[in-house]
Coordinates of N, CA and C in Angstrom, one line a residue:
X176 N 81.2 23.6 63.0 CA 81.9 22.9 62.0 C 81.8 23.6 60.7
X177 N 82.9 23.6 59.9 CA 82.9 24.3 58.6 C 82.1 23.6 57.5
X178 N 81.5 24.4 56.6 CA 80.8 23.8 55.4 C 81.9 23.1 54.6
X179 N 83.0 23.9 54.3 CA 84.1 23.3 53.5 C 85.4 23.6 54.2
X180 N 86.2 22.5 54.2 CA 87.6 22.6 54.7 C 88.5 22.1 53.7
X181 N 89.4 22.9 53.2 CA 90.5 22.5 52.2 C 91.8 22.3 52.9
X182 N 92.3 21.1 52.8 CA 93.5 20.7 53.5 C 94.7 20.5 52.5
X183 N 95.6 21.4 52.5 CA 96.9 21.3 51.8 C 96.7 20.8 50.3
X184 N 95.8 21.5 49.6 CA 95.5 21.1 48.2 C 96.6 21.5 47.3
X185 N 96.9 20.6 46.4 CA 97.7 20.8 45.2 C 96.8 20.6 44.0
X186 N 96.8 21.6 43.1 CA 95.9 21.6 42.0 C 96.7 21.7 40.7
X187 N 96.2 21.0 39.6 CA 96.9 21.2 38.4 C 96.3 20.2 37.3
X188 N 97.0 20.2 36.2 CA 96.5 19.4 35.0 C 97.6 18.6 34.4
X189 N 97.3 17.3 34.2 CA 98.3 16.5 33.5 C 99.7 16.4 34.1
X190 N 99.7 16.4 35.5 CA 100.9 16.4 36.2 C 101.6 17.7 36.4
X191 N 101.1 18.8 35.8 CA 101.7 20.1 35.9 C 100.9 20.9 37.0
X192 N 101.6 21.3 38.1 CA 101.0 22.0 39.2 C 100.7 23.4 38.8
X193 N 99.5 23.9 39.1 CA 99.0 25.2 39.0 C 99.2 26.0 40.2
X194 N 98.8 25.5 41.4 CA 98.9 26.1 42.7 C 98.9 25.0 43.7
X195 N 99.5 25.3 44.9 CA 99.7 24.3 45.9 C 99.6 24.9 47.3
X196 N 99.5 24.0 48.3 CA 99.4 24.4 49.7 C 98.2 25.3 50.0
X197 N 97.1 25.0 49.4 CA 95.8 25.7 49.6 C 95.1 25.2 50.8
X198 N 95.0 26.0 51.8 CA 94.3 25.6 53.1 C 93.4 26.7 53.6
X199 N 92.1 26.4 53.7 CA 91.2 27.4 54.2 C 89.9 26.7 54.6
X200 N 89.0 27.4 55.2 CA 87.7 26.8 55.5 C 86.6 27.9 55.4
X201 N 85.4 27.5 55.1 CA 84.3 28.4 55.0 C 83.2 27.9 55.9
X202 N 82.7 28.7 56.8 CA 81.7 28.4 57.8 C 80.4 29.1 57.5
X203 N 79.3 28.7 58.1 CA 78.0 29.4 57.9 C 78.2 30.9 58.2
X204 N 77.7 31.7 57.3 CA 77.8 33.2 57.5 C 79.1 33.8 57.0
X205 N 80.1 33.0 56.6 CA 81.3 33.6 56.0 C 81.1 34.1 54.6
X206 N 81.9 35.1 54.3 CA 81.9 35.7 52.9 C 83.4 35.7 52.5
X207 N 83.8 34.7 51.8 CA 85.2 34.5 51.4 C 85.4 35.1 50.0
X208 N 86.4 35.9 49.8 CA 86.7 36.4 48.5 C 88.1 35.8 48.1
X209 N 88.1 35.2 46.9 CA 89.3 34.5 46.4 C 89.9 35.5 45.3
X210 N 91.2 35.9 45.6 CA 91.9 36.8 44.7 C 93.2 36.2 44.2
X211 N 93.7 36.7 43.1 CA 95.0 36.3 42.6 C 95.2 36.8 41.2
X212 N 96.5 36.7 40.8 CA 96.8 37.2 39.5 C 96.3 36.2 38.4
X213 N 96.4 36.7 37.1 CA 96.0 35.9 36.0 C 96.8 34.6 36.0
X214 N 96.1 33.4 35.9 CA 96.8 32.1 35.9 C 97.1 31.6 37.3
X215 N 96.6 32.3 38.3 CA 97.0 31.8 39.7 C 96.3 30.6 40.1
X216 N 95.2 30.2 39.4 CA 94.5 28.9 39.8 C 93.2 29.1 40.4
X217 N 92.6 30.3 40.3 CA 91.3 30.6 40.8 C 90.2 29.7 40.2
X218 N 90.2 29.6 38.9 CA 89.2 28.8 38.1 C 89.5 27.3 38.4
X219 N 90.7 26.9 38.6 CA 91.0 25.6 38.9 C 90.5 25.2 40.3
X220 N 90.6 26.1 41.2 CA 90.1 25.9 42.6 C 88.6 25.7 42.5
X221 N 87.9 26.6 41.7 CA 86.4 26.5 41.6 C 86.0 25.1 41.1
X222 N 86.7 24.6 40.1 CA 86.4 23.2 39.6 C 86.6 22.2 40.6
X223 N 87.6 22.3 41.5 CA 87.8 21.3 42.5 C 86.7 21.4 43.6
X224 N 86.3 22.6 43.9 CA 85.2 22.7 44.9 C 83.9 22.2 44.4
X225 N 83.7 22.2 43.1 CA 82.5 21.7 42.5 C 82.6 20.2 42.1
X226 N 83.7 19.6 42.4 CA 84.0 18.2 42.1 C 84.0 18.0 40.6
X227 N 84.4 19.0 39.9 CA 84.6 18.8 38.4 C 86.0 18.3 38.1
X228 N 86.9 18.4 39.1 CA 88.2 17.8 38.9 C 88.7 17.4 40.3
X229 N 89.6 16.5 40.4 CA 90.2 16.0 41.6 C 91.5 16.7 41.9
X230 N 91.8 17.0 43.2 CA 93.1 17.6 43.5 C 94.2 16.6 43.2
X231 N 95.4 17.1 42.9 CA 96.5 16.2 42.7 C 96.9 15.6 44.1
X232 N 96.7 16.4 45.1 CA 97.0 15.9 46.5 C 96.2 16.8 47.4
X233 N 96.0 16.4 48.7 CA 95.2 17.2 49.7 C 93.8 16.7 49.7
X234 N 93.0 17.4 50.4 CA 91.6 16.9 50.6 C 90.6 18.1 50.8
X235 N 89.4 17.9 50.3 CA 88.3 18.8 50.5 C 87.3 18.1 51.3
X236 N 87.0 18.6 52.5 CA 86.1 18.0 53.4 C 84.8 18.9 53.5
X237 N 83.6 18.2 53.4 CA 82.4 18.9 53.6 C 81.8 18.5 54.9
X238 N 81.3 19.5 55.7 CA 80.8 19.3 57.0 C 79.6 20.1 57.3
X239 N 79.1 20.0 58.6 CA 77.9 20.8 59.0 C 76.7 20.6 58.2
X240 N 76.5 19.3 57.7 CA 75.4 19.0 56.9 C 75.5 19.4 55.5
X241 N 76.6 19.9 55.0 CA 76.8 20.4 53.7 C 77.2 19.3 52.7
X242 N 76.6 19.2 51.6 CA 76.9 18.2 50.5 C 77.5 19.0 49.3
X243 N 78.4 18.3 48.6 CA 79.0 18.9 47.5 C 78.0 19.4 46.4
X244 N 76.9 18.7 46.3 CA 75.8 19.0 45.4 C 75.0 20.2 45.8
X245 N 75.2 20.7 47.0 CA 74.4 21.8 47.6 C 75.0 23.1 47.4
X246 N 76.1 23.2 46.6 CA 76.7 24.5 46.3 C 75.9 25.2 45.2
X247 N 75.4 26.4 45.4 CA 74.7 27.1 44.4 C 75.8 27.9 43.6
X248 N 75.9 27.6 42.3 CA 77.0 28.1 41.5 C 76.5 29.1 40.5
X249 N 77.2 30.3 40.4 CA 76.9 31.3 39.4 C 78.2 31.5 38.6
X250 N 78.3 30.9 37.4 CA 79.5 31.0 36.6 C 79.8 32.3 36.0
X251 N 81.0 32.6 35.7 CA 81.3 33.8 34.9 C 80.6 33.7 33.6
X252 N 79.9 34.8 33.2 CA 79.2 34.7 31.9 C 80.0 34.9 30.7
X253 N 79.7 34.2 29.6 CA 80.3 34.4 28.3 C 79.2 34.9 27.4
X254 N 79.6 35.4 26.2 CA 78.6 35.9 25.3 C 77.6 34.8 24.8
X255 N 78.1 33.6 24.7 CA 77.2 32.5 24.4 C 76.1 32.3 25.4
X256 N 76.6 32.3 26.7 CA 75.6 32.2 27.8 C 74.6 33.3 27.9
X257 N 75.1 34.5 27.6 CA 74.2 35.7 27.6 C 73.1 35.6 26.5
X258 N 73.4 34.8 25.5 CA 72.5 34.7 24.3 C 71.6 33.5 24.4
X259 N 71.5 32.9 25.6 CA 70.8 31.6 25.7 C 69.3 31.8 25.5
X260 N 68.7 31.0 24.6 CA 67.3 31.2 24.2 C 66.3 30.4 25.0
X261 N 66.2 30.8 26.3 CA 65.3 30.1 27.2 C 64.6 31.2 28.0
X262 N 63.4 30.9 28.5 CA 62.7 31.8 29.4 C 63.4 31.9 30.7
X263 N 63.1 33.1 31.4 CA 63.6 33.3 32.8 C 63.1 32.1 33.7
X264 N 61.8 31.8 33.5 CA 61.2 30.7 34.3 C 62.0 29.4 34.2
X265 N 62.3 29.1 32.9 CA 62.9 27.8 32.6 C 64.3 27.8 33.2
X266 N 65.0 28.9 33.1 CA 66.4 28.9 33.7 C 66.4 28.8 35.2
X267 N 65.6 29.6 35.9 CA 65.5 29.5 37.3 C 65.1 28.2 37.8
X268 N 64.1 27.6 37.2 CA 63.5 26.3 37.6 C 64.6 25.2 37.5
X269 N 65.5 25.4 36.5 CA 66.5 24.3 36.3 C 67.5 24.3 37.5
X270 N 67.5 25.3 38.3 CA 68.4 25.2 39.5 C 68.0 24.1 40.5
X271 N 66.8 23.6 40.3 CA 66.2 22.5 41.1 C 66.6 21.1 40.6
X272 N 67.3 21.0 39.5 CA 67.5 19.7 38.9 C 68.1 18.6 39.9
X273 N 69.1 19.0 40.7 CA 69.7 18.1 41.6 C 68.7 17.5 42.6
X274 N 67.7 18.3 42.9 CA 66.7 17.9 43.9 C 65.7 16.9 43.4
X275 N 65.6 16.9 42.0 CA 64.6 16.0 41.4 C 64.9 14.5 41.4
X276 N 66.2 14.2 41.6 CA 66.6 12.9 41.5 C 66.3 12.2 40.2
X277 N 65.6 11.1 40.2 CA 65.3 10.4 39.0 C 64.0 10.8 38.4
X278 N 63.3 11.8 39.0 CA 62.0 12.2 38.5 C 62.3 13.0 37.2
X279 N 61.5 12.8 36.2 CA 61.7 13.5 34.9 C 61.0 14.8 34.8
X280 N 60.5 15.3 35.9 CA 59.7 16.5 35.9 C 59.9 17.3 37.2
X281 N 59.5 18.6 37.2 CA 59.6 19.4 38.4 C 58.2 19.3 39.2
X282 N 58.3 19.1 40.5 CA 57.1 19.1 41.3 C 56.7 20.4 41.8
X283 N 55.7 20.4 42.7 CA 55.1 21.6 43.3 C 56.2 22.3 44.1
X284 N 57.0 21.5 44.8 CA 58.0 22.1 45.7 C 59.1 22.8 44.9
X285 N 59.5 22.3 43.8 CA 60.5 22.9 43.0 C 60.0 24.2 42.4
X286 N 58.8 24.1 41.9 CA 58.2 25.3 41.3 C 58.0 26.4 42.3
X287 N 57.6 26.1 43.5 CA 57.4 27.1 44.6 C 58.8 27.7 44.9
X288 N 59.8 26.9 45.0 CA 61.2 27.4 45.3 C 61.6 28.4 44.2
X289 N 61.3 28.1 42.9 CA 61.7 29.0 41.8 C 60.9 30.3 41.9
X290 N 59.6 30.2 42.2 CA 58.9 31.5 42.4 C 59.4 32.3 43.5
X291 N 59.6 31.7 44.7 CA 60.1 32.4 45.8 C 61.5 33.1 45.6
X292 N 62.3 32.4 44.9 CA 63.7 33.0 44.6 C 63.6 34.0 43.5
X293 N 62.7 33.9 42.6 CA 62.6 35.0 41.6 C 62.0 36.2 42.2
X294 N 61.1 36.1 43.2 CA 60.6 37.2 43.9 C 61.6 37.9 44.8
X295 N 62.4 37.0 45.4 CA 63.5 37.5 46.2 C 64.5 38.3 45.4
X296 N 64.8 37.9 44.2 CA 65.8 38.6 43.3 C 65.1 39.7 42.5
X297 N 63.8 39.9 42.7 CA 63.1 40.9 41.9 C 63.0 40.7 40.4
X298 N 62.9 39.4 40.0 CA 62.8 39.1 38.6 C 61.5 38.3 38.3
X299 N 60.6 38.2 39.3 CA 59.3 37.5 39.0 C 58.5 38.0 37.9
X300 N 58.5 39.4 37.7 CA 57.8 40.0 36.6 C 58.4 39.7 35.3
X301 N 59.6 39.2 35.3 CA 60.3 38.9 34.0 C 60.2 37.4 33.6
X302 N 59.5 36.6 34.4 CA 59.5 35.2 34.2 C 59.2 34.7 32.8
X303 N 58.4 35.4 32.1 CA 58.0 35.0 30.7 C 58.9 35.5 29.6
X304 N 59.8 36.4 30.0 CA 60.7 36.9 29.0 C 61.8 36.0 28.7
X305 N 62.4 36.2 27.5 CA 63.5 35.4 27.0 C 64.8 35.9 27.7
X306 N 65.6 35.0 28.3 CA 66.8 35.4 29.0 C 67.7 36.3 28.2
X307 N 67.9 36.0 26.9 CA 68.8 36.8 26.1 C 68.4 38.2 25.9
X308 N 67.1 38.5 26.2 CA 66.6 39.9 26.0 C 66.7 40.8 27.2
X309 N 67.3 40.2 28.3 CA 67.4 41.0 29.5 C 68.7 41.8 29.5
X310 N 68.8 42.7 30.4 CA 70.0 43.5 30.6 C 71.0 42.6 31.4
X311 N 72.3 43.0 31.4 CA 73.3 42.2 32.1 C 73.0 42.1 33.6
X312 N 72.5 43.2 34.2 CA 72.1 43.1 35.6 C 71.0 42.2 35.9
X313 N 70.0 42.2 35.0 CA 68.8 41.3 35.2 C 69.2 39.9 35.0
X314 N 70.1 39.6 34.0 CA 70.6 38.2 33.8 C 71.3 37.7 35.1
X315 N 72.1 38.5 35.7 CA 72.8 38.1 36.9 C 71.8 37.8 38.1
X316 N 70.8 38.6 38.2 CA 69.7 38.3 39.2 C 69.0 37.0 38.9
X317 N 68.8 36.7 37.6 CA 68.1 35.5 37.2 C 69.0 34.3 37.6
X318 N 70.3 34.4 37.4 CA 71.3 33.3 37.7 C 71.4 33.2 39.2
X319 N 71.3 34.3 39.9 CA 71.4 34.2 41.4 C 70.1 33.4 41.9
X320 N 69.0 33.7 41.3 CA 67.7 33.0 41.7 C 67.9 31.5 41.4
X321 N 68.5 31.2 40.3 CA 68.7 29.8 39.9 C 69.6 29.1 40.9
X322 N 70.7 29.8 41.3 CA 71.7 29.3 42.2 C 71.0 29.1 43.6
X323 N 70.1 30.0 44.0 CA 69.5 29.8 45.3 C 68.5 28.7 45.3
X324 N 68.0 28.3 44.1 CA 67.1 27.1 44.1 C 67.9 25.8 44.4
X325 N 69.2 25.9 44.1 CA 70.0 24.7 44.5 C 70.3 24.6 45.9
X326 N 70.5 25.7 46.6 CA 70.8 25.7 48.0 C 70.6 27.1 48.7
X327 N 70.4 27.1 49.9 CA 70.4 28.4 50.7 C 71.6 28.4 51.6
X328 N 72.5 27.4 51.5 CA 73.6 27.3 52.4 C 74.8 28.1 51.9
X329 N 75.2 27.8 50.6 CA 76.5 28.3 50.1 C 76.4 28.7 48.6
X330 N 76.8 29.9 48.3 CA 76.9 30.3 46.9 C 78.3 30.5 46.5
X331 N 78.6 30.0 45.3 CA 80.0 30.1 44.7 C 79.8 31.0 43.5
X332 N 80.4 32.2 43.5 CA 80.2 33.2 42.5 C 81.5 33.4 41.8
X333 N 81.6 33.3 40.5 CA 82.8 33.5 39.7 C 82.7 34.8 38.9
X334 N 83.4 35.8 39.4 CA 83.4 37.1 38.8 C 82.0 37.6 38.4
X335 N 81.1 37.7 39.4 CA 79.7 38.0 39.1 C 79.4 39.4 38.5
X336 N 80.3 40.3 38.6 CA 80.0 41.7 38.1 C 80.7 41.9 36.7
X337 N 81.3 40.9 36.1 CA 82.0 41.2 34.9 C 81.1 41.7 33.8
X338 N 81.5 42.8 33.2 CA 80.7 43.4 32.1 C 79.6 44.3 32.5
X339 N 79.4 44.5 33.8 CA 78.3 45.3 34.3 C 78.8 46.8 34.5
X340 N 77.9 47.7 34.4 CA 78.2 49.1 34.6 C 78.4 49.4 36.1
X341 N 79.0 50.5 36.5 CA 79.2 50.7 37.9 C 78.0 50.7 38.8
X342 N 76.9 51.3 38.3 CA 75.7 51.3 39.1 C 75.1 49.9 39.4
X343 N 75.0 49.1 38.3 CA 74.5 47.8 38.4 C 75.5 46.9 39.3
X344 N 76.8 47.1 39.1 CA 77.8 46.4 39.9 C 77.6 46.7 41.4
X345 N 77.4 47.9 41.8 CA 77.2 48.3 43.2 C 75.9 47.6 43.7
X346 N 74.8 47.6 42.9 CA 73.6 47.0 43.3 C 73.7 45.5 43.5
X347 N 74.5 44.8 42.6 CA 74.7 43.4 42.7 C 75.5 43.1 43.9
X348 N 76.6 43.9 44.2 CA 77.4 43.6 45.4 C 76.5 43.8 46.7
X349 N 75.6 44.7 46.7 CA 74.8 44.9 47.9 C 73.8 43.8 48.0
X350 N 73.3 43.2 46.9 CA 72.4 42.1 46.9 C 73.1 40.9 47.5
X351 N 74.3 40.6 47.0 CA 75.1 39.5 47.5 C 75.4 39.7 49.0
X352 N 75.7 40.9 49.5 CA 75.9 41.1 50.9 C 74.7 40.9 51.7
X353 N 73.5 41.3 51.2 CA 72.2 41.0 51.9 C 72.0 39.5 52.0
X354 N 72.2 38.7 51.0 CA 72.1 37.3 51.0 C 73.0 36.7 52.1
X355 N 74.2 37.2 52.2 CA 75.2 36.7 53.2 C 74.7 37.1 54.6
X356 N 74.2 38.3 54.8 CA 73.8 38.7 56.1 C 72.6 38.0 56.6
X357 N 71.8 37.4 55.6 CA 70.6 36.6 55.9 C 71.0 35.1 56.1
X358 N 72.3 34.8 56.1 CA 72.7 33.5 56.5 C 73.3 32.6 55.4
X359 N 73.4 33.1 54.2 CA 74.0 32.3 53.1 C 75.5 32.6 53.1
X360 N 76.3 31.5 53.2 CA 77.7 31.7 53.0 C 78.0 32.0 51.6
X361 N 79.1 32.8 51.3 CA 79.4 33.2 50.0 C 80.9 32.9 49.7
X362 N 81.2 32.3 48.6 CA 82.6 32.3 48.1 C 82.6 33.0 46.8
X363 N 83.3 34.1 46.7 CA 83.3 34.9 45.4 C 84.7 35.1 44.9
X364 N 84.9 34.7 43.6 CA 86.2 34.9 42.9 C 86.1 36.3 42.3
X365 N 87.1 37.1 42.5 CA 87.1 38.5 42.0 C 88.5 39.0 41.8
X366 N 88.6 39.9 40.8 CA 89.9 40.6 40.6 C 89.8 42.0 41.2
X367 N 88.6 42.3 41.7 CA 88.3 43.7 42.3 C 88.7 43.6 43.8
X368 N 89.9 43.8 44.1 CA 90.4 43.7 45.5 C 89.7 44.7 46.4
X369 N 89.4 45.9 45.9 CA 88.8 46.9 46.8 C 87.4 46.5 47.2
X370 N 86.7 45.9 46.3 CA 85.3 45.4 46.6 C 85.5 44.2 47.6
X371 N 86.5 43.4 47.3 CA 86.7 42.2 48.2 C 86.9 42.7 49.7
X372 N 87.7 43.6 49.9 CA 88.0 44.1 51.2 C 86.9 44.9 51.8
X373 N 86.0 45.4 51.0 CA 84.8 46.1 51.5 C 83.7 45.2 51.9
X374 N 83.5 44.1 51.2 CA 82.4 43.2 51.5 C 82.7 41.9 52.2
X375 N 83.8 41.3 51.9 CA 84.1 40.0 52.4 C 84.5 40.0 53.9
X376 N 84.2 38.9 54.5 CA 84.7 38.7 55.9 C 86.1 38.1 55.9
X377 N 86.4 37.3 54.8 CA 87.7 36.6 54.7 C 88.3 36.7 53.3
X378 N 89.6 36.7 53.2 CA 90.3 36.8 51.9 C 91.2 35.5 51.8
X379 N 91.1 34.9 50.6 CA 92.1 33.9 50.2 C 92.8 34.4 49.0
X380 N 94.1 34.6 49.1 CA 95.0 35.1 48.0 C 95.9 34.0 47.6
X381 N 95.8 33.6 46.3 CA 96.6 32.5 45.8 C 97.4 32.9 44.6
X382 N 98.6 32.3 44.5 CA 99.5 32.4 43.4 C 100.0 31.0 43.0
X383 N 101.2 30.9 42.8 CA 101.8 29.5 42.6 C 101.6 28.6 43.8
X384 N 101.4 29.3 45.0 CA 101.0 28.7 46.2 C 100.2 29.6 47.0
X385 N 99.6 29.2 48.1 CA 98.8 30.1 48.9 C 99.6 31.2 49.5
X386 N 99.1 32.5 49.3 CA 99.8 33.6 49.8 C 99.2 34.2 51.1
X387 N 97.9 33.9 51.3 CA 97.2 34.4 52.5 C 95.9 33.8 52.6
X388 N 95.5 33.5 53.8 CA 94.1 33.3 54.2 C 93.8 33.8 55.6
X389 N 92.8 34.6 55.7 CA 92.5 35.2 57.0 C 91.4 36.2 56.8
X390 N 91.2 37.0 57.9 CA 90.1 38.1 57.8 C 90.6 39.2 56.9
X391 N 89.6 40.0 56.5 CA 90.0 41.2 55.6 C 90.8 42.2 56.4
X392 N 90.6 42.3 57.7 CA 91.4 43.2 58.5 C 92.8 42.7 58.5
X393 N 93.0 41.4 58.7 CA 94.4 40.8 58.7 C 95.0 41.0 57.4
X394 N 94.2 40.9 56.3 CA 94.8 40.9 55.0 C 95.4 42.3 54.7
X395 N 94.8 43.3 55.2 CA 95.2 44.7 54.9 C 96.6 45.0 55.5
X396 N 97.0 44.1 56.4 CA 98.4 44.3 57.0 C 99.3 43.2 56.5
X397 N 98.9 42.4 55.6 CA 99.7 41.2 55.1 C 100.7 41.6 54.0
X398 N 101.7 40.7 53.8 CA 102.6 40.8 52.7 C 101.9 40.7 51.4
X399 N 100.9 39.8 51.3 CA 100.2 39.6 50.1 C 99.5 40.9 49.7
X400 N 98.9 41.6 50.6 CA 98.3 42.9 50.3 C 99.3 43.9 49.8
X401 N 100.5 43.9 50.4 CA 101.5 44.9 50.0 C 102.0 44.5 48.6
X402 N 102.1 43.2 48.3 CA 102.4 42.8 46.9 C 101.4 43.3 45.9
X403 N 100.2 43.2 46.3 CA 99.1 43.7 45.4 C 99.2 45.2 45.1
X404 N 99.4 45.9 46.2 CA 99.5 47.3 46.1 C 100.7 47.8 45.3
X405 N 101.8 47.0 45.4 CA 103.0 47.3 44.6 C 102.8 47.1 43.2
X406 N 102.0 46.1 42.8 CA 101.7 45.8 41.4 C 100.7 46.7 40.8
X407 N 99.9 47.4 41.7 CA 98.9 48.3 41.2 C 97.7 47.7 40.6
X408 N 97.4 46.4 41.0 CA 96.2 45.8 40.6 C 96.4 44.4 40.2
X409 N 95.4 43.6 39.9 CA 95.4 42.2 39.5 C 94.6 42.1 38.2
X410 N 95.0 41.1 37.5 CA 94.3 40.8 36.2 C 93.3 39.7 36.5
X411 N 92.2 39.7 35.8 CA 91.2 38.7 35.9 C 91.7 37.4 35.3
X412 N 91.4 36.2 36.0 CA 91.9 35.0 35.5 C 90.9 34.5 34.4

């Protein structure tokens, strides 16, 4: 059974439709890349998956023991977020908030998860440093560790390599692929279609309506891919 199944979603704001007929599923071990032009509704779809907004119509179904609160989310960074004045330890530990329930403090289990995920992302030695003093690549590793504290089932990544240099970008893509190969499902929003077809197992291409959903191999022979090639690229939403 799929972690997430989206059934004929229509998404929009104030009665105005942004995108429609969105249908796809994500199972354990999948690596789904969501692509589309500027304004296609990628960010709107993320909000719906995180239950930050309700679809205008259609349904999002969670299965295989997956809960909406178990999605580990890595948002696209802004300059304000990059300058956040907290320690690495505090930021990663906050990924456990949903697990604490009504407890006003972190317990041994949450602290252990934070330590394990920081070591997993190779940022344990940075735990006492201020987040804003880190490089862009280090900051993304910290945020990945935080997201992994929320869940080991499914990561939702919004343009995770924005602003990173090519070397760090390649390293982060490899890190995400390693997480996926070790059993964590990934949904990644990206304007980098070449990276998407290199790393993802499935592609969701959206515009004013859904243009394609299927495997990356199927995508390379699709009309949606030909449209992208003819445009010479996509803009980030």
